Coordinates of C-alpha atoms in Angstrom, one line a residue:
M28 CA 126.8 -11.0 -129.3
R29 CA 125.4 -13.8 -131.7
A30 CA 122.4 -13.3 -133.5
E31 CA 120.4 -15.9 -131.9
D32 CA 121.0 -14.2 -128.4
I33 CA 120.1 -11.3 -129.4
A34 CA 116.9 -12.6 -130.5
E35 CA 116.2 -14.1 -127.4
G36 CA 117.1 -10.9 -125.6
R37 CA 114.3 -9.5 -127.8
R38 CA 111.7 -11.9 -126.9
R39 CA 112.3 -11.3 -123.2
W40 CA 112.1 -7.7 -123.7
R41 CA 109.0 -8.1 -125.6
Q42 CA 107.3 -10.3 -123.1
R43 CA 108.0 -7.6 -120.2
Y44 CA 106.7 -4.8 -122.5
D45 CA 103.4 -6.6 -123.2
A46 CA 103.2 -7.2 -119.1
A47 CA 103.9 -3.5 -118.3
L48 CA 101.2 -2.5 -120.5
E49 CA 98.8 -4.7 -119.3
R50 CA 99.3 -3.7 -115.7
L51 CA 99.1 0.0 -116.9
R52 CA 95.5 -1.0 -118.8
S53 CA 94.2 -2.8 -115.7
G54 CA 95.5 0.0 -113.4
G55 CA 94.0 2.7 -115.3
G56 CA 97.0 4.2 -116.4
A57 CA 98.4 6.2 -119.5
A58 CA 98.1 3.4 -121.8
A59 CA 94.2 2.5 -120.7
D60 CA 92.8 5.6 -122.8
G61 CA 94.4 4.7 -126.1
Q62 CA 97.0 7.3 -126.1
D63 CA 99.9 4.6 -126.2
R64 CA 98.4 4.2 -129.8
L65 CA 99.1 7.8 -130.6
R66 CA 102.4 7.6 -129.7
R67 CA 103.4 5.1 -131.8
T68 CA 103.4 6.7 -134.9
T69 CA 105.6 9.6 -136.3
L70 CA 103.4 13.0 -137.1
S71 CA 103.1 11.7 -140.5
G72 CA 101.4 8.6 -139.1
S73 CA 104.0 6.1 -139.7
E74 CA 103.9 3.4 -136.9
V75 CA 107.3 3.0 -135.0
E76 CA 108.2 0.3 -132.7
P77 CA 108.8 0.7 -128.9
V78 CA 112.6 0.0 -129.3
Y79 CA 114.9 -0.8 -132.0
G80 CA 117.8 -3.1 -132.2
P81 CA 119.9 -4.8 -134.6
P82 CA 118.5 -6.6 -137.6
D83 CA 116.8 -10.0 -137.6
G84 CA 119.7 -12.5 -138.0
A85 CA 122.7 -9.9 -137.3
D86 CA 125.3 -10.3 -135.1
D87 CA 126.6 -7.3 -133.2
P88 CA 129.6 -7.3 -130.8
R89 CA 128.5 -4.3 -129.1
F90 CA 125.3 -5.4 -128.0
E91 CA 126.0 -7.1 -124.8
R92 CA 126.9 -4.0 -123.5
I93 CA 123.9 -2.4 -124.8
G94 CA 121.2 -4.4 -124.3
W95 CA 117.2 -4.1 -124.2
P96 CA 115.4 -1.3 -122.3
G97 CA 114.4 -2.9 -118.6
E98 CA 117.3 -5.6 -118.7
H99 CA 120.9 -5.4 -117.1
P100 CA 122.9 -3.5 -117.6
F101 CA 120.4 -0.7 -118.0
T102 CA 122.2 1.3 -120.5
R103 CA 119.0 1.9 -122.6
G104 CA 116.9 2.5 -119.5
L105 CA 115.1 1.0 -116.6
Y106 CA 111.8 0.3 -118.2
P107 CA 110.9 -2.2 -120.9
T108 CA 108.1 0.3 -121.8
G109 CA 110.8 3.5 -121.9
Y110 CA 108.8 6.7 -121.7
R111 CA 105.3 5.0 -123.2
G112 CA 104.7 3.7 -119.9
R113 CA 105.7 6.5 -117.8
T114 CA 107.2 9.6 -118.8
W115 CA 109.8 12.1 -117.4
T116 CA 108.7 13.7 -114.2
I117 CA 108.2 17.4 -115.0
R118 CA 109.9 18.7 -111.5
Q119 CA 110.7 22.7 -111.9
F120 CA 113.1 23.9 -109.0
A121 CA 111.6 26.8 -107.3
G122 CA 111.8 28.7 -104.0
F123 CA 112.3 32.6 -103.3
G124 CA 111.4 35.2 -100.6
S125 CA 108.8 33.9 -98.0
A126 CA 107.1 30.5 -97.8
H127 CA 104.0 32.3 -98.9
Q128 CA 105.5 33.7 -102.1
T129 CA 107.1 30.2 -103.0
N130 CA 103.9 28.5 -102.2
E131 CA 102.0 30.9 -104.8
R132 CA 104.6 29.8 -107.3
Y133 CA 104.2 26.0 -106.2
R134 CA 100.4 26.3 -107.1
M135 CA 101.2 27.9 -110.5
I136 CA 103.9 25.0 -111.4
L137 CA 101.3 22.7 -110.5
A138 CA 98.4 24.3 -112.3
A139 CA 100.6 24.5 -115.4
G140 CA 101.3 20.7 -115.7
G141 CA 104.1 20.3 -113.3
G142 CA 104.3 16.6 -111.8
G143 CA 106.3 17.3 -109.0
L144 CA 107.8 20.0 -106.7
S145 CA 111.4 21.0 -106.4
V146 CA 112.4 23.1 -103.3
A147 CA 115.1 25.7 -103.4
F148 CA 116.3 27.1 -99.9
D149 CA 117.9 30.6 -99.3
M150 CA 121.7 30.7 -98.4
P151 CA 121.1 31.0 -94.7
T152 CA 118.9 27.9 -94.8
L153 CA 121.5 25.9 -96.9
M154 CA 124.1 26.9 -93.9
G155 CA 121.7 26.0 -91.3
R156 CA 121.4 29.3 -89.8
D157 CA 118.3 31.3 -88.3
S158 CA 116.9 34.3 -90.7
D159 CA 117.8 36.7 -87.7
E160 CA 121.6 35.9 -87.4
P161 CA 124.1 38.2 -88.1
Q162 CA 125.4 36.3 -90.7
S163 CA 122.2 35.7 -92.7
L164 CA 121.7 39.7 -93.2
G165 CA 121.2 40.7 -96.8
E166 CA 120.7 37.2 -97.8
V167 CA 116.9 36.1 -96.4
G168 CA 115.1 34.9 -99.5
H169 CA 117.0 35.8 -102.1
C170 CA 118.3 32.7 -103.7
G171 CA 115.8 30.3 -102.7
V172 CA 113.2 30.4 -99.9
A173 CA 113.6 31.4 -96.4
V174 CA 112.8 28.1 -93.8
D175 CA 113.3 28.7 -89.9
S176 CA 111.1 26.3 -88.3
A177 CA 108.3 23.7 -89.4
A178 CA 106.0 26.7 -89.2
D179 CA 107.4 27.9 -92.6
M180 CA 106.9 24.2 -93.7
D181 CA 103.3 24.5 -92.9
V182 CA 102.7 27.7 -95.0
L183 CA 105.0 26.4 -97.9
F184 CA 103.0 23.9 -98.7
E185 CA 99.8 25.4 -97.5
G186 CA 97.1 23.7 -99.8
I187 CA 99.3 21.1 -101.6
P188 CA 98.7 17.6 -100.0
L189 CA 101.9 16.1 -99.3
G190 CA 100.6 12.9 -99.2
E191 CA 100.1 13.3 -102.9
V192 CA 102.6 15.5 -104.5
T193 CA 106.2 14.2 -104.6
T194 CA 108.5 17.0 -103.3
S195 CA 112.5 17.1 -103.9
M196 CA 114.7 19.0 -101.4
T197 CA 117.8 20.3 -102.4
I198 CA 120.0 20.9 -99.4
S199 CA 122.6 18.9 -97.7
G200 CA 124.2 20.2 -94.5
P201 CA 121.1 20.7 -92.7
A202 CA 119.1 18.1 -94.6
V203 CA 118.0 16.0 -91.8
P204 CA 116.7 19.1 -89.6
I205 CA 114.9 20.4 -92.6
F206 CA 113.4 16.8 -93.7
C207 CA 112.4 16.8 -90.1
M208 CA 110.5 19.9 -90.4
Y209 CA 109.1 18.8 -93.6
L210 CA 107.7 15.6 -91.8
V211 CA 105.8 17.8 -89.3
A212 CA 104.4 19.7 -91.9
A213 CA 102.8 16.5 -93.2
E214 CA 101.7 15.4 -89.9
R215 CA 99.7 18.6 -89.6
Q216 CA 98.0 18.0 -92.5
G217 CA 97.1 14.7 -90.9
V218 CA 99.1 12.8 -93.7
D219 CA 100.7 9.4 -92.6
I220 CA 104.5 10.0 -92.8
A221 CA 104.5 6.4 -93.8
T222 CA 103.1 7.0 -97.5
L223 CA 105.3 9.9 -98.4
D224 CA 107.1 9.8 -101.5
G225 CA 110.0 12.5 -102.7
T226 CA 113.7 12.9 -102.5
L227 CA 115.7 14.8 -100.2
Q228 CA 119.7 15.6 -101.3
T229 CA 121.5 15.1 -98.3
D230 CA 125.0 14.5 -100.4
I231 CA 127.5 16.1 -98.1
F232 CA 130.6 14.4 -100.3
K233 CA 129.8 16.9 -103.1
E234 CA 129.8 19.7 -100.6
Y235 CA 133.6 19.0 -99.8
I236 CA 134.3 18.4 -103.3
A237 CA 132.5 21.2 -105.1
Q238 CA 129.6 23.4 -103.4
K239 CA 131.1 24.0 -100.1
E240 CA 127.8 24.3 -97.9
W241 CA 129.1 22.0 -94.9
L242 CA 128.2 22.1 -91.1
F243 CA 130.9 19.9 -89.6
A244 CA 133.5 17.5 -90.4
P245 CA 132.8 14.7 -92.8
Q246 CA 132.1 12.0 -89.7
P247 CA 129.3 13.4 -88.1
H248 CA 128.0 14.1 -91.5
L249 CA 128.2 10.8 -92.5
R250 CA 126.6 9.8 -88.9
L251 CA 123.7 11.8 -89.7
I252 CA 123.2 10.7 -93.2
G253 CA 123.4 6.5 -91.9
D254 CA 120.6 7.4 -89.3
L255 CA 118.4 9.0 -92.4
M256 CA 118.7 5.9 -94.3
E257 CA 118.1 3.6 -91.3
F258 CA 115.0 5.8 -90.4
C259 CA 113.4 6.0 -94.1
A260 CA 114.4 2.3 -94.7
K261 CA 112.1 1.4 -91.9
E262 CA 109.5 4.1 -91.3
I263 CA 109.2 5.6 -95.1
P264 CA 110.0 3.0 -97.7
A265 CA 109.0 5.2 -100.4
Y266 CA 111.1 8.0 -99.2
K267 CA 114.4 8.6 -101.4
P268 CA 116.7 10.0 -98.6
L269 CA 119.5 10.6 -100.5
S270 CA 120.2 12.2 -103.9
V271 CA 123.8 11.9 -105.1
S272 CA 124.5 14.9 -107.0
G273 CA 127.0 15.8 -109.7
Y274 CA 125.0 18.7 -111.0
H275 CA 127.1 21.1 -108.7
I276 CA 130.2 18.9 -109.3
R277 CA 129.7 20.1 -113.3
E278 CA 128.6 23.5 -112.4
A279 CA 132.4 24.2 -110.5
G280 CA 133.6 23.5 -113.7
S281 CA 134.4 19.5 -114.2
T282 CA 134.9 17.8 -117.5
A283 CA 131.4 15.4 -118.1
A284 CA 133.9 12.4 -117.4
Q285 CA 134.9 13.8 -114.1
E286 CA 130.9 14.9 -113.0
L287 CA 130.1 11.0 -113.7
A288 CA 133.4 9.5 -111.8
Y289 CA 133.0 11.6 -109.0
T290 CA 129.1 11.3 -108.8
L291 CA 129.1 7.6 -109.0
A292 CA 132.1 7.3 -106.3
D293 CA 129.9 9.3 -103.8
G294 CA 127.2 7.0 -104.4
F295 CA 129.4 4.1 -104.1
A296 CA 130.7 5.5 -100.7
Y297 CA 126.8 6.0 -99.4
V298 CA 126.2 2.5 -100.1
E299 CA 129.5 1.3 -98.1
L300 CA 127.4 3.2 -95.5
G301 CA 124.7 1.6 -95.7
L302 CA 126.6 -1.4 -95.5
S303 CA 128.3 -0.7 -92.5
R304 CA 125.2 -0.2 -90.8
G305 CA 124.2 -3.6 -91.4
L306 CA 121.8 -2.5 -93.8
D307 CA 120.4 -5.3 -96.5
V308 CA 121.5 -3.6 -99.7
D309 CA 118.7 -4.8 -101.9
V310 CA 116.3 -2.8 -99.5
F311 CA 118.4 0.5 -98.9
A312 CA 119.9 0.8 -102.5
P313 CA 116.7 1.5 -104.2
G314 CA 116.2 4.7 -101.7
L315 CA 119.2 6.2 -103.3
S316 CA 119.1 8.5 -106.4
F317 CA 121.0 10.8 -108.6
F318 CA 121.3 14.4 -109.8
F319 CA 122.6 15.2 -112.9
D320 CA 123.5 18.3 -115.0
S321 CA 122.7 18.2 -118.8
H322 CA 125.4 20.6 -120.5
I323 CA 125.4 22.0 -124.3
D324 CA 127.5 19.3 -125.7
F325 CA 124.5 17.3 -126.9
F326 CA 125.7 13.6 -127.4
E327 CA 128.3 14.0 -125.1
E328 CA 125.7 14.3 -122.1
I329 CA 123.3 11.6 -123.8
A330 CA 126.4 9.1 -123.7
K331 CA 127.1 10.2 -120.0
F332 CA 123.6 9.5 -118.9
R333 CA 123.8 6.0 -120.4
A334 CA 127.3 4.9 -119.0
A335 CA 125.8 6.0 -115.4
R336 CA 123.3 3.5 -115.9
R337 CA 125.7 0.6 -116.9
I338 CA 128.4 1.3 -114.5
W339 CA 125.9 1.6 -111.2
A340 CA 124.3 -1.5 -112.5
R341 CA 127.7 -3.4 -113.0
W342 CA 129.1 -2.3 -109.6
M343 CA 126.2 -2.8 -107.2
R344 CA 126.0 -6.5 -108.5
D345 CA 129.5 -7.4 -109.0
V346 CA 131.4 -5.3 -105.9
Y347 CA 128.2 -4.8 -103.5
G348 CA 126.2 -8.0 -104.0
A349 CA 123.0 -6.5 -105.1
K350 CA 120.7 -9.4 -106.3
T351 CA 117.8 -7.2 -107.6
D352 CA 117.1 -5.3 -110.5
R353 CA 115.9 -2.4 -108.4
A354 CA 118.8 -2.2 -106.0
A355 CA 120.7 -1.9 -109.3
W356 CA 118.6 1.1 -111.0
L357 CA 120.1 4.4 -111.2
R358 CA 117.2 6.7 -111.1
F359 CA 118.3 10.4 -111.8
H360 CA 116.8 14.0 -111.9
T361 CA 118.6 16.1 -114.4
Q362 CA 118.8 19.8 -114.4
T363 CA 119.7 21.8 -117.5
A364 CA 123.0 23.6 -117.1
G365 CA 123.2 26.8 -115.5
V366 CA 126.7 27.7 -116.6
S367 CA 125.8 27.6 -119.9
L368 CA 123.4 30.0 -119.5
T369 CA 124.5 34.0 -120.3
A370 CA 123.7 37.5 -119.3
Q371 CA 124.4 38.3 -123.1
Q372 CA 121.5 37.7 -125.3
P373 CA 119.6 36.3 -122.7
Y374 CA 116.8 35.0 -124.9
N375 CA 119.2 32.6 -126.2
N376 CA 119.1 30.7 -123.3
V377 CA 115.5 29.5 -124.1
V378 CA 117.5 27.4 -127.1
R379 CA 120.2 26.2 -125.1
T380 CA 117.7 24.8 -122.1
A381 CA 115.7 22.9 -125.1
V382 CA 118.8 21.3 -126.6
E383 CA 120.0 20.1 -123.2
A384 CA 116.8 19.0 -121.9
L385 CA 116.6 17.1 -125.2
A386 CA 119.8 15.5 -124.1
A387 CA 118.6 14.6 -120.8
V388 CA 115.1 13.2 -122.4
L389 CA 116.9 11.1 -125.0
G390 CA 119.6 9.7 -122.2
G391 CA 116.6 8.5 -120.1
T392 CA 116.2 11.0 -117.3
N393 CA 113.6 10.1 -114.9
S394 CA 112.5 13.7 -113.8
L395 CA 114.0 17.2 -115.3
H396 CA 113.8 20.9 -114.7
T397 CA 114.6 22.9 -117.0
N398 CA 116.3 26.7 -116.3
A399 CA 114.6 29.8 -117.1
L400 CA 116.1 32.4 -119.7
D401 CA 116.7 34.9 -117.0
E402 CA 118.6 32.9 -114.2
T403 CA 122.2 34.6 -115.0
L404 CA 120.5 37.9 -114.0
A405 CA 118.0 36.9 -111.0
L406 CA 115.6 34.4 -109.7
P407 CA 113.4 33.5 -112.5
S408 CA 110.1 35.8 -113.1
E409 CA 107.1 34.0 -113.5
R410 CA 106.7 34.5 -117.4
A411 CA 110.5 33.0 -117.7
A412 CA 109.1 30.0 -115.4
E413 CA 106.4 29.2 -117.4
I414 CA 108.7 29.6 -120.6
A415 CA 111.0 26.9 -118.9
M416 CA 108.1 24.4 -118.1
R417 CA 106.6 24.8 -121.7
T418 CA 109.8 23.6 -123.0
Q419 CA 109.6 20.3 -121.5
Q420 CA 105.6 20.2 -122.2
V421 CA 106.3 20.9 -126.1
L422 CA 109.2 18.1 -125.8
M423 CA 106.7 15.9 -124.1
E424 CA 103.7 16.4 -126.2
E425 CA 104.9 17.5 -129.5
T426 CA 108.0 16.1 -130.9
G427 CA 107.7 12.2 -130.4
V428 CA 111.0 11.7 -128.4
G429 CA 108.9 9.6 -126.0
N430 CA 108.0 7.1 -128.6
V431 CA 110.9 4.9 -128.7
A432 CA 113.3 3.8 -125.9
D433 CA 116.7 5.0 -126.0
P434 CA 116.4 5.9 -129.7
L435 CA 120.0 6.7 -130.3
G436 CA 121.2 3.2 -128.8
G437 CA 123.4 1.5 -131.4
S438 CA 124.3 4.8 -132.8
W439 CA 128.4 4.3 -133.7
Y440 CA 129.2 7.8 -132.3
V441 CA 126.7 7.3 -129.1
E442 CA 128.2 4.0 -128.0
A443 CA 132.0 5.2 -128.8
L444 CA 131.1 8.1 -126.5
T445 CA 129.5 5.9 -124.0
D446 CA 132.1 3.5 -123.8
R447 CA 134.7 6.2 -123.7
L448 CA 133.2 8.0 -120.9
E449 CA 132.6 4.8 -118.8
A450 CA 136.3 3.9 -119.3
E451 CA 137.6 7.7 -118.1
A452 CA 135.3 6.8 -115.2
E453 CA 136.9 3.8 -114.2
D454 CA 140.2 5.2 -114.5
V455 CA 139.2 7.7 -111.6
F456 CA 137.8 4.9 -109.3
A457 CA 141.0 3.4 -109.6
R458 CA 142.7 6.6 -108.7
I459 CA 140.4 6.8 -105.6
R460 CA 141.0 3.4 -104.5
E461 CA 144.7 4.1 -104.7
M462 CA 144.1 6.6 -102.1
S463 CA 142.1 4.6 -99.9
D464 CA 144.0 2.8 -97.0
D465 CA 141.4 0.2 -96.8
G466 CA 140.5 -0.3 -100.2
T467 CA 137.0 1.4 -100.2
I468 CA 135.9 4.0 -101.8
T469 CA 135.0 6.0 -99.1
A470 CA 138.2 6.1 -97.2
G471 CA 139.7 7.3 -100.9
L472 CA 137.1 10.0 -101.1
L473 CA 137.8 11.4 -97.3
R474 CA 141.8 11.3 -98.1
G475 CA 140.9 13.2 -101.8
I476 CA 139.1 15.8 -100.2
D477 CA 141.6 16.1 -97.3
D478 CA 144.3 16.5 -99.6
G479 CA 142.3 19.2 -102.1
W480 CA 142.8 16.5 -105.0
F481 CA 138.8 16.9 -106.3
M482 CA 139.2 20.8 -105.9
S483 CA 142.5 20.7 -107.9
E484 CA 141.1 18.4 -110.7
I485 CA 138.2 20.5 -111.3
A486 CA 140.2 23.5 -111.1
D487 CA 142.4 22.4 -114.1
A488 CA 139.8 21.5 -115.9
A489 CA 137.8 24.7 -115.4
F490 CA 141.1 27.0 -116.3
Q491 CA 141.5 24.8 -119.7
Y492 CA 137.8 25.5 -120.4
Q493 CA 138.2 29.4 -119.8
Q494 CA 141.4 29.4 -121.8
A495 CA 139.8 27.9 -124.9
L496 CA 137.2 30.5 -124.7
E497 CA 139.3 33.4 -124.4
K498 CA 141.5 32.1 -127.3
G499 CA 138.2 31.7 -129.5
E500 CA 139.0 27.9 -129.6
K501 CA 135.2 27.3 -127.7
K502 CA 132.3 29.7 -128.8
I503 CA 129.5 31.0 -126.9
V504 CA 126.9 32.8 -129.3
G505 CA 126.7 36.6 -128.1
V506 CA 129.7 36.3 -125.8
N507 CA 132.6 35.8 -128.2
A508 CA 130.6 35.1 -130.9
H509 CA 128.0 36.8 -133.0
T510 CA 127.7 39.3 -130.4
A511 CA 125.7 41.9 -132.2
S512 CA 122.1 41.9 -131.3
V513 CA 118.7 44.1 -131.0
T514 CA 118.1 42.2 -127.8
G515 CA 117.3 44.9 -124.8
E516 CA 116.9 44.2 -121.0
V517 CA 114.8 41.4 -119.6
E518 CA 112.3 42.1 -116.9
I519 CA 113.8 40.1 -113.6
L520 CA 112.3 39.4 -110.2
R521 CA 113.5 41.3 -107.4
V522 CA 113.2 40.1 -103.9
S523 CA 112.2 42.8 -101.6
H524 CA 114.1 43.8 -98.1
E525 CA 110.5 43.8 -96.7
V526 CA 110.8 39.8 -97.0
E527 CA 113.7 39.8 -94.6
V528 CA 112.0 42.6 -92.4
E529 CA 108.7 40.5 -92.3
Q530 CA 110.6 37.1 -91.9
R531 CA 112.5 38.1 -88.8
R532 CA 109.5 39.5 -87.5
M533 CA 107.5 36.2 -87.9
L534 CA 110.4 34.4 -86.6
A535 CA 110.4 36.4 -83.3
D536 CA 106.7 36.3 -82.9
R537 CA 107.1 32.3 -83.2
R538 CA 109.5 32.4 -80.3
R539 CA 107.4 34.2 -78.0
T540 CA 104.5 32.1 -78.6
R541 CA 106.1 28.9 -78.8
K542 CA 105.9 26.6 -75.7
Q543 CA 110.0 27.3 -74.6
A544 CA 109.6 24.6 -72.1
D545 CA 109.3 22.0 -74.5
V546 CA 112.0 23.4 -77.1
D547 CA 114.8 23.2 -74.4
K548 CA 113.6 20.1 -73.1
T549 CA 113.6 18.6 -76.6
L550 CA 117.2 20.4 -77.5
R551 CA 118.6 19.3 -74.1
E552 CA 117.6 15.4 -75.0
L553 CA 119.1 15.9 -78.8
A554 CA 122.2 17.0 -77.2
E555 CA 122.1 13.8 -75.1
V556 CA 121.8 11.6 -78.0
A557 CA 124.4 13.2 -80.0
R558 CA 126.9 11.9 -77.6
T559 CA 125.7 8.3 -77.9
D560 CA 125.5 6.3 -81.1
Q561 CA 121.5 6.1 -81.1
N562 CA 119.3 7.1 -84.2
M563 CA 119.0 10.9 -84.1
V564 CA 116.3 11.1 -86.5
P565 CA 113.6 11.0 -83.7
A566 CA 115.2 13.3 -81.3
I567 CA 115.5 15.9 -84.2
L568 CA 111.9 15.3 -85.2
A569 CA 110.8 15.9 -81.7
A570 CA 112.6 19.3 -81.5
A571 CA 111.2 20.2 -84.9
R572 CA 107.4 19.5 -83.4
A573 CA 108.2 21.9 -80.8
E574 CA 109.1 24.6 -83.1
A575 CA 112.6 24.6 -82.1
T576 CA 114.4 26.6 -85.2
L577 CA 116.9 25.3 -87.7
G578 CA 119.5 27.5 -86.4
E579 CA 119.1 26.4 -82.9
I580 CA 119.3 22.6 -83.9
C581 CA 122.2 23.1 -85.9
G582 CA 123.8 25.6 -83.3
L583 CA 123.4 22.8 -80.8
L584 CA 125.1 20.2 -83.0
K585 CA 128.2 22.4 -83.8
K586 CA 128.8 22.9 -80.1
E587 CA 128.8 19.1 -79.8
W588 CA 130.8 18.1 -83.0
G589 CA 132.8 21.3 -83.6
D590 CA 133.0 23.5 -87.1
Y591 CA 135.1 22.3 -90.0
R592 CA 137.3 24.8 -92.0
E593 CA 138.7 23.2 -95.5
P594 CA 142.4 23.5 -95.4
A595 CA 144.1 26.1 -98.0
R596 CA 145.3 24.9 -101.2
F597 CA 147.4 26.1 -103.6

């Protein structure tokens, strides 16, 4: 890029930056209280600019692909102010035991400075089962919170105003029924559901690719997702009905490039789904968000996040016809890498998490969860959860990393990594399209799922990494290097069996006291709608209002649509 073009871009950025700060001041935002002035200096008092670029008068052939913050292709971030105008949201993932116990943890998180909630559900809930089903035995409340009906949602968010707190829910197979129960809880608080803001995961493609928590074959799930996209676009415009998840793909053993490519391909398929429903891409695309892993290879992770924004912006504009910046934005939540944590010398996990969190921030994440040191052993204890949150707060308040947008932009190493990951991702997109019979990403994904291609690619990557560990080519401190330690056992959170006993008792009481005729009526109507092409969200919402349980709703849909078993692959 020529020097004069770079200078013109700098002028455009400065105009947007000044306008954004003025809006913050007039709106009483963070910049209005003078804190923006403090954020402009180093600890030693040296003033720093909001963003840096090539020296005045210098040409830079790379800069067209790098650009300025808040400007296409968004390599350097979505907002001209970076974190000066809007810091990342501290959104700690939490859920265990009963709804009452998790509610107490949420209150602790919010009181300690958390900016939003992120709900972890237990395995029966993730699989669309009630707590008293035989398959749920021994699993209730153990890897998250148990939610059987809207009454559990009432308890889960008791004293937490849903109209004021953004809530993320990590669930995909039974996402729509759980979302409807969340809406009922908001209604019972007196909240206008049209004002709700938050994120629902709903990403079924990554379930077939990596996590394996589905209820039906792909097509019925895609129908429900399309219905949810339509419903939210019309009824709850600020809510994000889809969080396309690469986290679980990476945790299954993929490389950074595979995580990047498979995740964005999933996102492209959901865009194709919205377009197939006749939705306006500039209306529904801002409701898509992403969820990435931040692993331990510091610079590769930063490059991955930068490449993701650039790829998404280009495809949305050039392939799918998006005309607005918001439709081309890739907004993402990040969680530090669970698979990088070790049971050996668990206090080392605090260091790993801090490094991974810093990579996410330098990569421009919009929200962040930091894992607790004890998560390889059990759900986080209250003490470990506090340390995890304080890790983010130290980064935010003490390190100065929010002073400058994309501070590593222009680094020869980071830019080379960004370009390399982008190229590798484009190769994967081409391979997926080759598997398609109609040229769409969607058809290629479905073929790759049926053929076991994604599973095979991830398994190969995981095997190669494990071999490198066993040969000592890759080092993990406390595992295959520096194994001597004075560290003793850590205190861990244990979920009592009484949680399951009590949850099953409460569920039985609710079944006895609800109006069964209303439940039966709404379930019959839901079955009728499932046999048509009508939007199913209103019918599921009516069943949730009547206190139909998650297992009853999902069980009915399984009867209508059948179950799904993954073909065996060797």
